Amino acid sequence: MIEAIRKSWLKRRIEEGVRRGFQHAYETVKVDPGQFLLQMRASYGLPITTLQGVYSVEMVNLDTVAGRVIQSGMKMAAAEGAGFGLGGVFTILPDLSILAGITLRMIQKLSLIYGFQYGSEEETAELWIAAASAAGVDISRELLEKEVVSRFVPKVIQRIAAQASREVVEKWSGRLIPLASSLIGAGLNYYFVRAWGARAQAHFRRRHLEQRNRMLIEGAKLSASELPKLTS
């Protein structure tokens, strides 16, 4: 009985922490596409001059860059979890807030790597659909069509928070053990970001391949329409 009450309390605390963390990240965290384009060229060696140039890059190269971004996020999350983990259960909320920021920045970078920006409201909504996919939440397209972004995003964040709390409550119960909480915090954050990163990458990779195929079909149609002009 006591164990059930403790886990129920921890679940509510985690859900609220994730919700607040992602809401704060939504309002404050944004990777600058132009700066990241320079990083993709200088640090990752992608031969592109615009973000749309990723559609001419071999998939294996994009996947390699995505893997490096996920690895970087995992290391940052582990370091942050180790530090806040020293406080045990009392530092769960600030830990989750920073973890949400690290996770959202990673998802934004993955979005750009696979050719999707988030400047317009529609693109922002698509980014949060990807975040939900990373959390293991299936967001109906009908919800997006019925809602403006200002109402859509908070609802998505709430669903992400509910799913995340179910996903980690059993493991994060170890944060109640002060002496072990630092190592537990580092390990849990590390694998949390790894799992979310893998799911987000799969989401963007699938969309990228669909877009690349559409571009090939449109290119073939354009070439076919130009053929009669060349032969006349």
XYZ file of C-alpha atoms in Angstrom:
232
model
C 0.000 0.000 0.000
C 2.756 2.426 0.989
C 4.719 1.508 -2.155
C 1.666 2.183 -4.353
C 1.106 5.575 -2.718
C 4.767 6.486 -3.158
C 4.734 5.560 -6.836
C 1.473 7.432 -7.411
C 2.998 10.540 -5.807
C 6.174 10.166 -7.853
C 4.169 9.701 -11.070
C 2.260 12.929 -10.467
C 5.474 14.764 -9.652
C 7.225 13.468 -12.777
C 4.232 14.257 -14.993
C 4.070 17.813 -13.678
C 7.841 18.203 -14.039
C 7.829 16.995 -17.637
C 4.836 19.196 -18.489
C 6.436 22.299 -17.012
C 9.806 21.454 -18.528
C 8.500 21.072 -22.072
C 6.221 24.103 -21.753
C 9.208 26.201 -20.682
C 11.359 24.688 -23.441
C 8.611 25.428 -26.000
C 8.688 29.100 -24.980
C 12.460 29.544 -24.677
C 14.448 26.837 -26.487
C 15.064 27.170 -30.199
C 17.977 26.008 -32.313
C 18.860 28.682 -34.879
C 18.604 27.013 -38.331
C 21.244 29.281 -39.870
C 23.769 28.588 -37.128
C 23.068 24.880 -37.264
C 23.540 24.905 -41.041
C 27.047 26.277 -40.457
C 27.640 23.573 -37.849
C 26.509 20.844 -40.230
C 29.013 22.104 -42.791
C 31.963 22.860 -40.497
C 31.645 20.244 -37.753
C 29.861 17.415 -39.534
C 31.245 17.904 -43.035
C 27.962 17.961 -44.959
C 28.510 19.562 -48.406
C 25.425 21.815 -48.320
C 24.862 25.556 -48.649
C 21.150 25.525 -47.710
C 19.067 23.305 -45.446
C 17.218 21.991 -48.494
C 20.571 20.667 -49.658
C 20.194 17.688 -47.308
C 17.958 16.065 -49.930
C 20.980 15.643 -52.175
C 23.121 14.091 -49.429
C 23.463 10.321 -49.064
C 21.175 8.966 -46.352
C 24.043 7.254 -44.587
C 25.694 10.644 -44.065
C 22.535 12.173 -42.623
C 22.091 9.169 -40.344
C 25.678 9.524 -39.132
C 25.175 13.184 -38.237
C 21.878 12.358 -36.515
C 23.625 9.674 -34.491
C 26.282 12.138 -33.365
C 23.631 14.663 -32.309
C 21.829 12.004 -30.272
C 25.086 10.901 -28.655
C 25.858 14.496 -27.702
C 22.407 14.880 -26.144
C 22.846 11.635 -24.210
C 26.158 12.798 -22.736
C 24.744 16.187 -21.738
C 21.713 14.554 -20.137
C 23.886 12.083 -18.215
C 26.091 14.858 -16.836
C 23.065 16.899 -15.842
C 21.372 13.878 -14.254
C 24.454 13.032 -12.213
C 24.613 16.543 -10.799
C 20.947 16.939 -9.948
C 20.735 13.311 -8.863
C 22.743 14.149 -5.747
C 19.630 15.837 -4.400
C 17.520 12.726 -4.752
C 13.798 13.246 -5.129
C 14.057 16.941 -4.171
C 15.749 17.849 -7.459
C 13.476 15.899 -9.800
C 11.630 19.009 -11.030
C 14.688 21.103 -11.989
C 16.273 17.971 -13.451
C 13.243 17.335 -15.657
C 13.120 20.971 -16.752
C 16.704 20.886 -18.011
C 16.229 17.398 -19.465
C 13.226 18.668 -21.440
C 15.365 21.474 -22.870
C 18.137 19.068 -23.879
C 15.606 16.724 -25.471
C 13.791 19.451 -27.400
C 17.041 20.907 -28.757
C 18.016 17.434 -29.922
C 14.659 16.957 -31.651
C 14.980 20.360 -33.344
C 18.441 19.450 -34.640
C 17.187 16.110 -35.940
C 14.370 17.954 -37.699
C 16.857 20.227 -39.473
C 19.214 17.361 -40.360
C 16.417 15.640 -42.247
C 15.267 18.837 -43.965
C 12.379 20.136 -41.858
C 12.344 23.652 -40.457
C 9.958 25.058 -37.852
C 9.514 28.722 -38.719
C 5.789 28.686 -39.501
C 2.952 27.600 -37.200
C 2.343 24.496 -39.309
C 6.031 23.542 -39.106
C 6.004 24.145 -35.341
C 3.017 21.829 -35.012
C 4.832 19.189 -37.056
C 7.826 19.487 -34.737
C 5.621 18.740 -31.731
C 4.054 15.801 -33.513
C 7.620 14.518 -33.846
C 8.221 15.164 -30.133
C 5.092 13.185 -29.336
C 6.296 10.376 -31.585
C 9.612 10.406 -29.700
C 7.658 10.002 -26.465
C 5.712 7.090 -27.908
C 2.475 9.088 -28.239
C 0.384 8.873 -31.411
C -1.117 12.280 -32.205
C -4.119 12.222 -34.529
C -3.836 14.514 -37.548
C -7.448 15.496 -36.860
C -6.365 17.157 -33.610
C -3.930 19.363 -35.520
C -6.548 20.263 -38.109
C -9.074 21.297 -35.443
C -6.729 23.345 -33.273
C -4.607 26.439 -33.675
C -0.987 25.970 -32.618
C -1.368 27.967 -29.390
C -3.921 25.404 -28.167
C -2.492 22.388 -29.975
C 1.000 22.445 -28.429
C -0.093 22.505 -24.744
C -2.373 19.517 -25.389
C 0.488 17.625 -27.018
C 2.787 18.523 -24.116
C 0.217 17.176 -21.639
C 0.052 13.872 -23.508
C 3.838 13.695 -23.657
C 4.030 14.321 -19.906
C 1.469 11.639 -19.122
C 3.282 9.078 -21.279
C 6.715 10.003 -19.921
C 5.561 9.664 -16.328
C 4.272 6.150 -17.010
C 7.469 5.260 -18.838
C 9.935 6.273 -16.148
C 8.143 6.108 -12.786
C 9.321 2.571 -12.019
C 12.933 3.362 -12.822
C 12.990 6.810 -11.253
C 11.778 5.370 -7.955
C 15.494 4.842 -7.354
C 15.871 8.626 -7.024
C 14.383 8.168 -3.565
C 17.655 6.496 -2.515
C 20.016 9.443 -1.850
C 23.347 7.603 -2.010
C 22.526 5.933 -5.328
C 20.546 8.767 -6.901
C 23.480 10.433 -8.689
C 24.432 7.324 -10.669
C 20.788 6.461 -11.209
C 20.038 10.000 -12.417
C 22.925 9.917 -14.896
C 21.990 6.513 -16.257
C 18.267 7.196 -16.528
C 18.762 10.520 -18.306
C 21.249 8.899 -20.679
C 18.868 6.142 -21.725
C 15.871 8.483 -21.699
C 17.473 10.716 -24.342
C 18.749 7.710 -26.294
C 15.252 6.205 -26.544
C 13.580 9.498 -27.441
C 16.341 10.326 -29.910
C 15.971 7.000 -31.704
C 12.199 7.407 -32.024
C 12.490 11.025 -33.201
C 15.143 10.071 -35.753
C 12.926 7.288 -37.106
C 10.051 9.780 -37.441
C 12.078 12.388 -39.350
C 13.898 9.782 -41.429
C 10.601 8.327 -42.627
C 9.273 11.780 -43.520
C 12.537 12.624 -45.280
C 12.347 9.514 -47.457
C 8.729 10.296 -48.337
C 9.686 13.846 -49.313
C 12.710 12.649 -51.269
C 10.512 10.217 -53.229
C 8.005 13.001 -53.987
C 10.822 15.179 -55.267
C 12.065 12.382 -57.540
C 8.569 11.824 -58.933
C 8.055 15.551 -59.532
C 11.473 15.755 -61.196
C 10.620 12.835 -63.474
C 7.302 14.432 -64.432
C 9.020 17.738 -65.208
C 11.599 15.970 -67.390
C 8.833 14.141 -69.232
C 6.959 17.386 -69.874
C 10.101 18.987 -71.284
C 10.800 16.084 -73.638
C 8.293 17.103 -76.384
C 9.841 20.584 -76.506
C 13.275 19.133 -77.105
C 12.091 16.786 -79.869
C 9.882 19.332 -81.695
